[in-house]
């Protein structure tokens, strides 16, 4: 055991920043998943899926995205589906979260370097609390998945006549996929067959929302849900923006698609409300669909693009630039419009470093989406709205698709896979992982005002 810990310490000491370990860990897991999915055991046909299909699927699973180039239900065997679910589970919790828990259970103690790595992955604010937080994260995740799986299992048995074993398997797979905001489903039409079934759609939607809030926010709500005045800025912004986006998204899809015969038009009023709510939840990063995304009106596709780009909460299983980033950006713009020198949220002042991070993450995301859209348009015959949708879905680790992913060129598949990887670990995390060392400036230059705008 001491020899193993010594080797782990030697390995970790080669990295100068926790982000490097996070990026390397995710890349290593993708390679392992690719190797498993290229096995003939992973497919129903008994033939190897090919390295590109396996790589894309493994990346989509580890990055909890849900974009696919082959149908999950018909192409992969039970072994392949279990591998995908396992990759989703580990990817959702985070490589460093799982590694930290393993260290705690085996070694019984946690070193400073390992705590730093876990802190970078779980976004905890105090290094002394990392071990407790990691345990709570894992317990909360597994219990949440168990509850959702139990509800889905009961519904599949009583409502659709599935045998107990099959019902439990379906319930477990979709609970893991939902809580981790992955969007993988075991039906060729995803969840379109259950568009009006509240016992299927609502538990999955709730799991997506809870998993996408972020663990720090969930834990604070559990402690002080009755005292909003004591909530941190993170919790206030995350909860407030999430509720607004859910309401706005539901209203947008309800109004825009109400008479669309290919989406909501053929449903009754209660079915339309349920489908609009479910469709409004999924752009958070859920990736499931109960409506045919390819049949949405262009205005609905654009709204979905924006929602996918924003994503869910920080330190959760959702992707995008995060609702916290979006909310803080709104406060920054509002303060600038009012001519205020400081950005205040409630009774707290937003640190200048946080403001720079908000602007950097947003701009990096915009540039990545713009460049990737241009490249994908250049190598595929698809339209701009379709390509933009797939690019934003990949960057936001969302998984919703207009149906063109499987028909994209191999170069396009590699581009989308790279976007999923970058979107999962975060632009700033990837940038710091690639940097050899942090640079500090020991002097200040004279200030000069520049005309802007």
Coordinates of N, CA, C and O in Angstrom, one line a residue, residues 291-432:
X291 N -39.8 15.4 -27.7 CA -40.3 15.9 -29.0 C -39.2 15.8 -30.1 O -38.0 15.7 -29.7
X292 N -39.6 15.7 -31.3 CA -38.6 15.6 -32.4 C -37.9 17.0 -32.6 O -38.5 17.9 -33.1
X293 N -36.6 17.1 -32.1 CA -35.9 18.3 -32.1 C -35.8 18.8 -33.6 O -35.8 20.1 -33.8
X294 N -35.6 17.9 -34.5 CA -35.4 18.4 -35.9 C -36.6 19.0 -36.5 O -36.6 19.6 -37.5
X295 N -37.8 18.9 -35.8 CA -39.1 19.4 -36.3 C -39.4 20.7 -35.6 O -40.5 21.3 -35.9
X296 N -38.6 21.2 -34.7 CA -38.9 22.5 -34.0 C -38.8 23.6 -35.0 O -38.0 23.6 -36.0
X297 N -39.5 24.7 -34.8 CA -39.4 25.9 -35.6 C -38.0 26.5 -35.4 O -37.4 26.4 -34.4
X298 N -37.5 27.2 -36.4 CA -36.2 27.8 -36.3 C -36.1 28.8 -35.1 O -35.0 28.8 -34.4
X299 N -37.1 29.4 -34.7 CA -37.1 30.3 -33.5 C -36.9 29.5 -32.3 O -36.2 29.9 -31.3
X300 N -37.5 28.3 -32.2 CA -37.3 27.4 -31.0 C -35.9 26.9 -31.0 O -35.3 26.7 -29.9
X301 N -35.4 26.6 -32.2 CA -34.0 26.1 -32.2 C -33.0 27.2 -31.7 O -32.1 26.9 -31.0
X302 N -33.2 28.4 -32.1 CA -32.4 29.5 -31.6 C -32.5 29.7 -30.1 O -31.5 29.9 -29.4
X303 N -33.7 29.6 -29.6 CA -33.9 29.7 -28.1 C -33.2 28.6 -27.4 O -32.5 28.7 -26.4
X304 N -33.2 27.4 -28.0 CA -32.5 26.2 -27.4 C -31.0 26.4 -27.5 O -30.3 26.0 -26.5
X305 N -30.5 27.0 -28.6 CA -29.1 27.3 -28.7 C -28.6 28.1 -27.5 O -27.6 27.8 -26.8
X306 N -29.4 29.2 -27.2 CA -29.0 30.1 -26.1 C -29.1 29.4 -24.8 O -28.2 29.6 -23.9
X307 N -30.1 28.6 -24.5 CA -30.3 27.9 -23.3 C -29.1 26.8 -23.1 O -28.6 26.7 -22.0
X308 N -28.8 26.1 -24.2 CA -27.7 25.2 -24.1 C -26.4 25.8 -23.8 O -25.5 25.3 -23.1
X309 N -26.2 27.0 -24.4 CA -24.9 27.7 -24.2 C -24.8 28.1 -22.7 O -23.7 28.1 -22.1
X310 N -25.9 28.5 -22.1 CA -25.9 28.9 -20.7 C -25.7 27.7 -19.8 O -24.8 27.7 -18.9
X311 N -26.4 26.6 -20.0 CA -26.2 25.4 -19.3 C -26.8 25.4 -17.9 O -27.9 26.0 -17.6
X312 N -26.1 24.7 -17.0 CA -26.7 24.6 -15.6 C -25.7 25.2 -14.6 O -25.0 26.1 -14.9
X313 N -25.8 24.7 -13.3 CA -25.1 25.3 -12.2 C -23.6 24.8 -12.2 O -23.2 23.8 -12.7
X314 N -22.8 25.6 -11.5 CA -21.4 25.3 -11.3 C -21.2 24.1 -10.4 O -22.0 23.9 -9.4
X315 N -20.2 23.3 -10.6 CA -19.8 22.2 -9.8 C -20.9 21.1 -9.8 O -21.0 20.3 -8.9
X316 N -21.8 21.1 -10.8 CA -22.8 20.1 -11.0 C -22.5 19.2 -12.2 O -21.4 19.3 -12.8
X317 N -23.4 18.5 -12.7 CA -23.2 17.6 -13.8 C -23.6 18.3 -15.1 O -23.4 17.7 -16.2
X318 N -24.1 19.5 -15.1 CA -24.5 20.2 -16.3 C -23.3 20.9 -17.0 O -22.2 21.0 -16.4
X319 N -23.5 21.2 -18.2 CA -22.4 21.9 -19.0 C -22.7 23.3 -19.2 O -23.5 24.0 -18.5
X320 N -22.2 23.9 -20.4 CA -22.4 25.3 -20.7 C -21.5 26.2 -19.9 O -20.6 25.7 -19.2
X321 N -21.7 27.5 -20.1 CA -20.9 28.5 -19.4 C -21.3 28.6 -17.9 O -20.7 29.2 -17.1
X322 N -22.5 28.0 -17.6 CA -23.1 27.9 -16.3 C -24.0 29.1 -16.0 O -23.8 30.2 -16.5
X323 N -25.1 28.8 -15.3 CA -26.1 29.9 -15.0 C -25.5 30.9 -14.1 O -25.9 32.1 -14.1
X324 N -24.5 30.5 -13.3 CA -23.9 31.5 -12.4 C -23.1 32.5 -13.2 O -23.2 33.7 -12.9
X325 N -22.4 32.0 -14.2 CA -21.6 32.9 -15.1 C -22.6 33.9 -15.8 O -22.4 35.1 -15.9
X326 N -23.7 33.3 -16.3 CA -24.7 34.2 -17.0 C -25.3 35.2 -16.1 O -25.4 36.4 -16.4
X327 N -25.7 34.8 -14.8 CA -26.2 35.7 -13.9 C -25.3 36.8 -13.5 O -25.6 38.0 -13.4
X328 N -24.0 36.4 -13.2 CA -23.0 37.4 -12.8 C -22.7 38.4 -13.9 O -22.5 39.5 -13.7
X329 N -22.7 37.9 -15.1 CA -22.5 38.7 -16.3 C -23.6 39.8 -16.4 O -23.3 41.0 -16.7
X330 N -24.8 39.4 -16.1 CA -25.9 40.4 -16.1 C -25.7 41.4 -15.0 O -26.0 42.6 -15.3
X331 N -25.2 41.1 -13.8 CA -25.0 42.0 -12.8 C -23.8 43.0 -13.2 O -23.8 44.2 -12.9
X332 N -22.8 42.4 -13.8 CA -21.7 43.2 -14.3 C -22.1 44.3 -15.3 O -21.8 45.4 -15.2
X333 N -22.9 43.8 -16.3 CA -23.4 44.8 -17.3 C -24.3 45.8 -16.7 O -24.2 47.0 -17.0
X334 N -25.2 45.4 -15.7 CA -26.1 46.4 -15.0 C -25.3 47.4 -14.3 O -25.6 48.6 -14.3
X335 N -24.2 47.0 -13.6 CA -23.4 47.9 -12.8 C -22.7 48.9 -13.8 O -22.6 50.1 -13.5
X336 N -22.2 48.4 -14.9 CA -21.6 49.2 -15.9 C -22.5 50.3 -16.5 O -22.2 51.4 -16.7
X337 N -23.7 49.8 -16.8 CA -24.7 50.7 -17.3 C -25.1 51.9 -16.3 O -25.4 53.0 -16.7
X338 N -25.1 51.5 -15.1 CA -25.4 52.5 -14.0 C -24.2 53.4 -13.6 O -24.3 54.3 -12.8
X339 N -23.0 53.0 -14.2 CA -21.8 53.8 -13.9 C -21.2 53.5 -12.5 O -20.5 54.4 -11.9
X340 N -21.6 52.4 -11.9 CA -21.1 52.0 -10.6 C -19.7 51.4 -10.7 O -19.4 50.5 -11.5
X341 N -18.8 51.8 -9.8 CA -17.4 51.3 -9.8 C -17.3 49.9 -9.3 O -16.3 49.2 -9.6
X342 N -18.3 49.4 -8.6 CA -18.2 48.0 -8.0 C -19.5 47.3 -8.4 O -20.5 47.9 -8.6
X343 N -19.3 46.0 -8.5 CA -20.5 45.1 -8.8 C -21.0 44.5 -7.5 O -20.3 43.7 -6.8
X344 N -22.2 44.9 -7.1 CA -22.7 44.5 -5.8 C -23.9 43.6 -6.0 O -24.8 43.8 -6.9
X345 N -24.0 42.5 -5.3 CA -25.1 41.5 -5.4 C -25.6 41.3 -4.0 O -25.0 40.7 -3.1
X346 N -26.8 41.9 -3.7 CA -27.3 41.9 -2.3 C -26.4 42.7 -1.4 O -26.2 43.9 -1.7
X347 N -25.9 42.1 -0.4 CA -25.0 42.8 0.6 C -23.6 42.3 0.4 O -22.8 42.4 1.3
X348 N -23.3 41.9 -0.8 CA -21.9 41.4 -1.1 C -21.4 42.1 -2.3 O -22.1 42.4 -3.3
X349 N -20.0 42.3 -2.4 CA -19.4 42.9 -3.5 C -18.7 41.7 -4.3 O -18.0 40.9 -3.7
X350 N -18.9 41.7 -5.6 CA -18.2 40.7 -6.4 C -16.8 41.0 -6.7 O -16.4 42.1 -7.1
X351 N -15.9 40.0 -6.4 CA -14.5 40.2 -6.5 C -14.1 40.5 -8.0 O -14.7 40.0 -8.9
X352 N -13.1 41.3 -8.2 CA -12.7 41.6 -9.5 C -12.2 40.4 -10.3 O -12.3 40.3 -11.5
X353 N -11.5 39.5 -9.5 CA -11.0 38.3 -10.2 C -12.2 37.4 -10.7 O -12.1 36.8 -11.8
X354 N -13.3 37.4 -10.0 CA -14.5 36.7 -10.4 C -15.1 37.4 -11.7 O -15.6 36.7 -12.6
X355 N -15.1 38.7 -11.7 CA -15.6 39.4 -12.9 C -14.7 39.0 -14.1 O -15.3 38.8 -15.2
X356 N -13.4 39.0 -14.0 CA -12.6 38.6 -15.1 C -12.8 37.2 -15.6 O -12.9 36.9 -16.8
X357 N -13.1 36.3 -14.6 CA -13.4 34.9 -15.0 C -14.7 34.8 -15.7 O -14.8 34.1 -16.7
X358 N -15.7 35.6 -15.3 CA -17.0 35.5 -16.0 C -16.9 36.0 -17.4 O -17.3 35.3 -18.3
X359 N -16.2 37.1 -17.6 CA -16.0 37.6 -19.0 C -15.2 36.7 -19.8 O -15.5 36.4 -21.0
X360 N -14.1 36.1 -19.2 CA -13.2 35.2 -20.0 C -13.9 34.0 -20.4 O -13.8 33.5 -21.6
X361 N -14.7 33.4 -19.5 CA -15.4 32.1 -19.8 C -16.4 32.4 -20.9 O -16.6 31.6 -21.8
X362 N -17.2 33.5 -20.8 CA -18.2 33.8 -21.8 C -17.5 34.0 -23.2 O -18.0 33.5 -24.2
X363 N -16.5 34.8 -23.2 CA -15.9 35.1 -24.5 C -15.2 33.9 -25.1 O -15.2 33.7 -26.3
X364 N -14.5 33.1 -24.3 CA -13.9 31.9 -24.8 C -15.0 30.9 -25.4 O -14.8 30.3 -26.5
X365 N -16.1 30.8 -24.7 CA -17.2 30.0 -25.2 C -17.8 30.5 -26.5 O -18.0 29.8 -27.5
X366 N -17.9 31.8 -26.6 CA -18.4 32.4 -27.9 C -17.5 32.2 -29.0 O -17.9 31.8 -30.1
X367 N -16.2 32.4 -28.8 CA -15.2 32.2 -29.8 C -15.1 30.7 -30.2 O -15.1 30.4 -31.4
X368 N -15.1 29.8 -29.3 CA -15.1 28.4 -29.6 C -16.3 27.9 -30.5 O -16.2 27.2 -31.4
X369 N -17.5 28.4 -30.1 CA -18.7 28.1 -30.8 C -18.6 28.7 -32.2 O -18.9 28.0 -33.2
X370 N -18.2 29.9 -32.4 CA -18.1 30.6 -33.7 C -17.1 29.9 -34.6 O -17.4 29.6 -35.8
X371 N -15.9 29.6 -34.1 CA -14.9 29.0 -34.9 C -15.3 27.5 -35.3 O -15.2 27.1 -36.4
X372 N -15.9 26.8 -34.3 CA -16.3 25.4 -34.6 C -17.4 25.4 -35.6 O -17.5 24.5 -36.4
X373 N -18.3 26.3 -35.5 CA -19.5 26.4 -36.4 C -18.9 26.6 -37.8 O -19.4 26.0 -38.8
X374 N -18.0 27.6 -38.0 CA -17.4 27.8 -39.3 C -16.7 26.6 -39.9 O -16.9 26.2 -41.0
X375 N -16.0 25.9 -39.0 CA -15.2 24.7 -39.5 C -16.2 23.6 -39.9 O -16.0 22.9 -40.9
X376 N -17.2 23.4 -39.1 CA -18.2 22.3 -39.4 C -19.0 22.7 -40.6 O -19.4 21.8 -41.4
X377 N -19.3 23.9 -40.8 CA -20.0 24.3 -42.1 C -19.1 24.1 -43.3 O -19.7 23.7 -44.4
X378 N -17.8 24.2 -43.1 CA -16.9 24.1 -44.3 C -16.8 22.6 -44.7 O -16.4 22.3 -45.8
X379 N -17.0 21.7 -43.7 CA -16.7 20.3 -44.0 C -18.0 19.4 -44.1 O -17.9 18.2 -44.3
X380 N -19.1 20.0 -43.9 CA -20.4 19.3 -44.0 C -21.4 20.0 -44.9 O -21.3 21.3 -45.0
X381 N -22.4 19.4 -45.4 CA -23.4 20.0 -46.3 C -24.6 20.5 -45.5 O -25.5 21.0 -46.2
X382 N -24.6 20.5 -44.2 CA -25.8 20.9 -43.5 C -25.9 22.4 -43.3 O -25.0 23.2 -43.6
X383 N -27.2 22.8 -43.0 CA -27.5 24.2 -42.9 C -26.9 24.8 -41.6 O -26.5 24.2 -40.7
X384 N -26.9 26.2 -41.6 CA -26.3 26.9 -40.5 C -27.0 26.6 -39.2 O -26.4 26.4 -38.1
X385 N -28.4 26.6 -39.2 CA -29.1 26.4 -37.9 C -28.9 25.0 -37.4 O -28.7 24.8 -36.2
X386 N -28.7 24.0 -38.3 CA -28.4 22.6 -37.8 C -27.0 22.5 -37.3 O -26.8 21.9 -36.2
X387 N -26.1 23.1 -38.0 CA -24.7 23.0 -37.5 C -24.5 23.8 -36.2 O -23.8 23.3 -35.3
X388 N -25.0 25.0 -36.1 CA -24.9 25.8 -34.9 C -25.5 25.0 -33.7 O -24.9 25.0 -32.6
X389 N -26.6 24.4 -33.9 CA -27.3 23.6 -32.9 C -26.3 22.5 -32.4 O -26.2 22.3 -31.2
X390 N -25.8 21.7 -33.3 CA -24.9 20.6 -32.9 C -23.6 21.1 -32.2 O -23.2 20.5 -31.2
X391 N -23.1 22.2 -32.7 CA -21.9 22.7 -32.0 C -22.2 23.2 -30.6 O -21.4 22.9 -29.7
X392 N -23.2 24.0 -30.4 CA -23.6 24.5 -29.1 C -23.9 23.3 -28.2 O -23.6 23.3 -27.0
X393 N -24.6 22.3 -28.7 CA -24.9 21.1 -27.9 C -23.7 20.4 -27.5 O -23.6 19.9 -26.3
X394 N -22.7 20.3 -28.3 CA -21.4 19.6 -28.0 C -20.7 20.4 -26.9 O -20.2 19.9 -25.9
X395 N -20.5 21.7 -27.2 CA -19.8 22.6 -26.2 C -20.5 22.6 -24.9 O -19.8 22.7 -23.8
X396 N -21.8 22.7 -24.9 CA -22.6 22.7 -23.6 C -22.8 21.4 -23.0 O -23.5 21.2 -22.0
X397 N -22.1 20.3 -23.6 CA -22.3 18.9 -23.2 C -23.8 18.6 -22.9 O -24.1 18.0 -21.9
X398 N -24.6 19.0 -23.9 CA -26.0 18.8 -23.8 C -26.5 17.5 -24.3 O -27.1 16.7 -23.6
X399 N -26.3 17.3 -25.6 CA -26.7 16.0 -26.2 C -27.9 16.1 -27.1 O -28.2 15.2 -27.8
X400 N -28.7 17.2 -27.1 CA -29.8 17.4 -28.0 C -29.2 17.5 -29.4 O -28.1 18.0 -29.6
X401 N -30.0 17.0 -30.4 CA -29.5 17.0 -31.7 C -30.7 17.1 -32.7 O -31.8 16.7 -32.5
X402 N -30.4 17.8 -33.8 CA -31.4 17.8 -34.9 C -31.3 16.6 -35.8 O -32.1 16.5 -36.8
X403 N -30.4 15.7 -35.5 CA -30.3 14.4 -36.2 C -29.2 14.4 -37.2 O -29.1 13.4 -38.0
X404 N -28.3 15.3 -37.2 CA -27.2 15.3 -38.3 C -25.9 14.8 -37.7 O -25.0 14.6 -38.5
X405 N -25.8 14.5 -36.4 CA -24.5 14.0 -35.9 C -24.1 12.8 -36.6 O -22.9 12.7 -36.9
X406 N -24.9 11.8 -36.7 CA -24.6 10.5 -37.3 C -24.2 10.7 -38.8 O -23.4 9.8 -39.3
X407 N -24.6 11.8 -39.4 CA -24.3 11.9 -40.9 C -23.2 13.0 -41.1 O -23.0 13.4 -42.3
X408 N -22.5 13.3 -40.1 CA -21.4 14.2 -40.2 C -20.1 13.5 -40.6 O -20.0 12.3 -40.4
X409 N -19.2 14.1 -41.2 CA -18.0 13.5 -41.7 C -17.1 13.1 -40.5 O -17.3 13.6 -39.4
X410 N -16.1 12.2 -40.7 CA -15.2 11.8 -39.6 C -14.5 13.0 -39.0 O -14.3 13.1 -37.8
X411 N -14.1 14.0 -39.8 CA -13.5 15.2 -39.3 C -14.5 15.9 -38.4 O -14.1 16.5 -37.4
X412 N -15.7 16.0 -38.8 CA -16.7 16.6 -38.0 C -16.9 15.9 -36.6 O -17.1 16.6 -35.6
X413 N -16.9 14.6 -36.7 CA -17.0 13.8 -35.4 C -15.9 14.1 -34.5 O -16.1 14.3 -33.3
X414 N -14.7 14.2 -35.0 CA -13.5 14.6 -34.1 C -13.7 16.0 -33.6 O -13.3 16.2 -32.4
X415 N -14.1 16.9 -34.4 CA -14.3 18.3 -33.9 C -15.4 18.3 -32.8 O -15.2 19.0 -31.8
X416 N -16.5 17.6 -33.0 CA -17.5 17.6 -31.9 C -17.0 16.9 -30.7 O -17.3 17.4 -29.6
X417 N -16.2 15.9 -30.8 CA -15.6 15.2 -29.7 C -14.7 16.1 -28.9 O -14.7 16.2 -27.7
X418 N -13.9 16.9 -29.6 CA -13.0 17.9 -29.0 C -13.8 18.9 -28.2 O -13.5 19.3 -27.1
X419 N -14.9 19.4 -28.8 CA -15.8 20.4 -28.2 C -16.4 19.8 -26.9 O -16.5 20.5 -25.9
X420 N -16.8 18.5 -26.9 CA -17.4 17.9 -25.7 C -16.4 17.9 -24.6 O -16.7 18.1 -23.4
X421 N -15.1 17.5 -25.0 CA -14.1 17.4 -24.0 C -13.8 18.8 -23.4 O -13.7 19.0 -22.1
X422 N -13.7 19.8 -24.2 CA -13.4 21.2 -23.7 C -14.6 21.7 -22.9 O -14.4 22.3 -21.8
X423 N -15.8 21.4 -23.4 CA -17.0 21.9 -22.6 C -17.1 21.2 -21.3 O -17.6 21.8 -20.3
X424 N -16.7 20.0 -21.1 CA -16.8 19.3 -19.8 C -15.8 19.8 -18.8 O -16.2 20.1 -17.7
X425 N -14.6 19.9 -19.2 CA -13.6 20.3 -18.2 C -13.5 21.8 -18.0 O -12.9 22.3 -17.1
X426 N -14.1 22.6 -19.0 CA -14.1 24.0 -18.9 C -13.0 24.7 -19.6 O -11.9 24.2 -19.5
X427 N -13.3 25.8 -20.3 CA -12.2 26.5 -21.1 C -11.1 26.9 -20.2 O -9.9 26.8 -20.6
X428 N -11.4 27.5 -19.0 CA -10.3 28.0 -18.2 C -9.5 26.8 -17.6 O -8.3 26.9 -17.4
X429 N -10.2 25.7 -17.2 CA -9.5 24.6 -16.7 C -8.6 24.0 -17.7 O -7.4 23.7 -17.4
X430 N -9.0 23.9 -19.0 CA -8.2 23.4 -20.0 C -7.0 24.3 -20.2 O -5.8 23.9 -20.4
X431 N -7.2 25.6 -20.2 CA -6.1 26.6 -20.5 C -5.1 26.5 -19.4 O -3.9 26.5 -19.7
X432 N -5.5 26.4 -18.1 CA -4.5 26.3 -17.1 C -3.8 25.0 -17.1 O -2.7 24.8 -16.6

